[in-house]
């Protein structure tokens, strides 16, 4: 119980630091001006006997300090501010949480090394089959389709109707043998096409004769 201590007249006052070396944390009590070490408490596990909290306050703890020569002593320490006591607890918890995580990772790596390894290589005489029938079918379906020829603007060009003028202004010649459709008799009206009237002869050099120079 912290109430049994002489809280109004502490035997020593200074600063507290927590350092770590490997998996062991060290609580160091140092002079707040010179940094000289007053006492040190190695902590190998938390919670544990090296650090214990009192029953009547959250700001006071009992530390087991060691001098490195085998001598140990239990002393009571306290924080003026409750927030500093909270940070003291959190710092110890974070360190040993990290220690547990490192131990679990090392154990998992060891289990993987000792466990059976997967052999994904082909054995002698082993074969595999690939079903590419669907792939060939798709390729053949797309290869048979041919794009239709398109004219300017993406429109298909159709042949001119009989008797119409072509793009050059000339009429197509009459058909020698008309195509006969099934069930359609061939008549003279289909074979006789109206002939265009002969254009009168004109002097093709008239325009050049009239031109000056």
Short mmCIF file of C-alpha atoms in Angstrom, two decimals, residues 9-159:
data_model
loop_
_atom_site.label_atom_id
_atom_site.label_comp_id
_atom_site.label_asym_id
_atom_site.label_seq_id
_atom_site.Cartn_x
_atom_site.Cartn_y
_atom_site.Cartn_z
CA UNK A 9 9.44 13.07 2.17
CA UNK A 10 10.79 10.84 -0.66
CA UNK A 11 14.31 9.45 -0.20
CA UNK A 12 15.22 10.29 -3.79
CA UNK A 13 13.67 12.11 -6.77
CA UNK A 14 14.77 12.15 -10.38
CA UNK A 15 13.75 10.92 -13.82
CA UNK A 16 12.79 7.47 -15.07
CA UNK A 17 13.72 6.01 -18.47
CA UNK A 18 12.90 2.68 -20.08
CA UNK A 19 15.41 1.13 -22.47
CA UNK A 20 15.57 -2.31 -24.07
CA UNK A 21 18.29 -4.75 -25.08
CA UNK A 22 16.96 -7.77 -26.92
CA UNK A 23 13.92 -9.07 -25.09
CA UNK A 24 14.83 -7.49 -21.74
CA UNK A 25 13.60 -4.03 -20.72
CA UNK A 26 15.54 -1.90 -18.26
CA UNK A 27 13.91 0.64 -15.94
CA UNK A 28 16.56 3.22 -15.13
CA UNK A 29 16.33 5.81 -12.35
CA UNK A 30 18.67 8.69 -13.22
CA UNK A 31 19.58 12.09 -11.83
CA UNK A 32 17.46 14.64 -13.68
CA UNK A 33 20.37 17.09 -14.02
CA UNK A 34 23.51 15.02 -14.60
CA UNK A 35 21.90 11.79 -15.91
CA UNK A 36 23.89 9.72 -13.37
CA UNK A 37 22.38 6.26 -12.83
CA UNK A 38 20.85 5.84 -9.37
CA UNK A 39 19.29 2.36 -9.73
CA UNK A 40 18.28 -0.07 -12.45
CA UNK A 41 15.57 -2.75 -12.64
CA UNK A 42 15.83 -5.39 -15.42
CA UNK A 43 12.42 -6.63 -16.55
CA UNK A 44 12.24 -9.96 -18.37
CA UNK A 45 8.45 -10.28 -18.34
CA UNK A 46 5.50 -8.02 -17.66
CA UNK A 47 3.43 -8.32 -15.54
CA UNK A 48 5.92 -9.99 -13.26
CA UNK A 49 7.81 -9.74 -9.99
CA UNK A 50 10.21 -7.10 -11.34
CA UNK A 51 7.39 -4.51 -11.59
CA UNK A 52 4.26 -4.61 -9.40
CA UNK A 53 1.54 -2.02 -8.94
CA UNK A 54 0.23 -1.13 -5.48
CA UNK A 55 -3.33 -1.86 -4.41
CA UNK A 56 -4.41 1.66 -3.43
CA UNK A 57 -3.11 3.83 -6.29
CA UNK A 58 -2.44 3.79 -10.02
CA UNK A 59 0.57 6.13 -9.74
CA UNK A 60 2.80 3.98 -7.51
CA UNK A 61 4.77 0.81 -8.21
CA UNK A 62 7.24 -1.55 -6.55
CA UNK A 63 10.47 -2.19 -8.51
CA UNK A 64 13.06 -4.91 -7.96
CA UNK A 65 16.41 -3.18 -8.57
CA UNK A 66 19.74 -4.95 -9.13
CA UNK A 67 23.31 -3.69 -8.97
CA UNK A 68 24.78 -6.24 -11.43
CA UNK A 69 26.68 -8.11 -8.68
CA UNK A 70 23.78 -10.33 -7.63
CA UNK A 71 22.36 -7.98 -4.99
CA UNK A 72 18.68 -7.04 -5.23
CA UNK A 73 16.32 -4.75 -3.38
CA UNK A 74 12.65 -3.73 -3.58
CA UNK A 75 11.85 -0.03 -3.65
CA UNK A 76 8.66 1.95 -4.11
CA UNK A 77 8.41 4.61 -6.81
CA UNK A 78 5.60 6.98 -7.71
CA UNK A 79 4.71 9.56 -10.36
CA UNK A 80 3.39 13.02 -9.60
CA UNK A 81 1.27 13.05 -12.77
CA UNK A 82 -1.18 10.22 -13.49
CA UNK A 83 -0.48 10.51 -17.25
CA UNK A 84 3.20 9.67 -16.69
CA UNK A 85 2.18 6.54 -14.80
CA UNK A 86 -0.06 5.55 -17.73
CA UNK A 87 2.81 6.04 -20.22
CA UNK A 88 5.04 3.93 -17.99
CA UNK A 89 2.59 1.02 -18.20
CA UNK A 90 2.05 1.40 -21.95
CA UNK A 91 5.79 1.46 -22.69
CA UNK A 92 6.30 -1.86 -20.90
CA UNK A 93 3.27 -3.43 -22.57
CA UNK A 94 4.40 -2.37 -26.06
CA UNK A 95 7.87 -3.79 -25.55
CA UNK A 96 6.69 -7.23 -24.47
CA UNK A 97 4.02 -7.26 -27.18
CA UNK A 98 6.83 -6.81 -29.69
CA UNK A 99 8.78 -9.64 -27.99
CA UNK A 100 5.82 -12.01 -28.37
CA UNK A 101 5.38 -11.11 -32.03
CA UNK A 102 9.05 -11.77 -32.78
CA UNK A 103 8.85 -15.12 -31.00
CA UNK A 104 5.76 -16.14 -33.02
CA UNK A 105 7.40 -15.17 -36.32
CA UNK A 106 10.52 -17.14 -35.47
CA UNK A 107 8.40 -20.17 -34.57
CA UNK A 108 6.47 -19.97 -37.85
CA UNK A 109 9.69 -19.75 -39.85
CA UNK A 110 11.05 -22.79 -38.02
CA UNK A 111 7.88 -24.78 -38.69
CA UNK A 112 8.09 -23.98 -42.40
CA UNK A 113 11.69 -25.16 -42.59
CA UNK A 114 10.96 -28.42 -40.76
CA UNK A 115 7.69 -29.14 -42.61
CA UNK A 116 7.49 -31.09 -45.86
CA UNK A 117 8.35 -29.11 -48.96
CA UNK A 118 6.08 -29.17 -52.01
CA UNK A 119 7.59 -30.71 -55.11
CA UNK A 120 5.90 -29.05 -58.10
CA UNK A 121 8.25 -30.49 -60.74
CA UNK A 122 7.21 -33.04 -63.38
CA UNK A 123 7.98 -36.65 -62.62
CA UNK A 124 9.52 -38.89 -65.25
CA UNK A 125 6.89 -39.80 -67.85
CA UNK A 126 4.28 -37.44 -66.42
CA UNK A 127 2.23 -35.48 -68.96
CA UNK A 128 -0.53 -32.91 -68.88
CA UNK A 129 -3.42 -32.25 -71.28
CA UNK A 130 -4.68 -28.87 -72.45
CA UNK A 131 -8.20 -28.50 -73.88
CA UNK A 132 -7.92 -26.00 -76.72
CA UNK A 133 -10.99 -27.12 -78.73
CA UNK A 134 -12.97 -24.07 -77.73
CA UNK A 135 -10.08 -21.82 -78.65
CA UNK A 136 -9.84 -23.25 -82.20
CA UNK A 137 -13.60 -22.96 -82.66
CA UNK A 138 -13.57 -19.30 -81.75
CA UNK A 139 -10.63 -18.58 -84.04
CA UNK A 140 -12.34 -20.35 -87.01
CA UNK A 141 -15.59 -18.46 -86.48
CA UNK A 142 -13.87 -15.11 -86.54
CA UNK A 143 -11.62 -16.02 -89.48
CA UNK A 144 -14.46 -16.86 -91.91
CA UNK A 145 -16.18 -13.52 -91.63
CA UNK A 146 -15.11 -10.99 -94.26
CA UNK A 147 -15.98 -7.33 -94.12
CA UNK A 148 -18.22 -6.09 -96.91
CA UNK A 149 -16.65 -3.49 -99.19
CA UNK A 150 -17.87 -0.06 -98.33
CA UNK A 151 -17.83 3.12 -100.34
CA UNK A 152 -17.15 6.62 -99.13
CA UNK A 153 -18.81 7.34 -95.85
CA UNK A 154 -19.13 3.66 -94.96
CA UNK A 155 -22.06 2.99 -97.41
CA UNK A 156 -22.15 -0.04 -99.70
CA UNK A 157 -22.04 0.73 -103.43
CA UNK A 158 -24.74 -0.86 -105.62
CA UNK A 159 -24.52 -1.27 -109.43
#
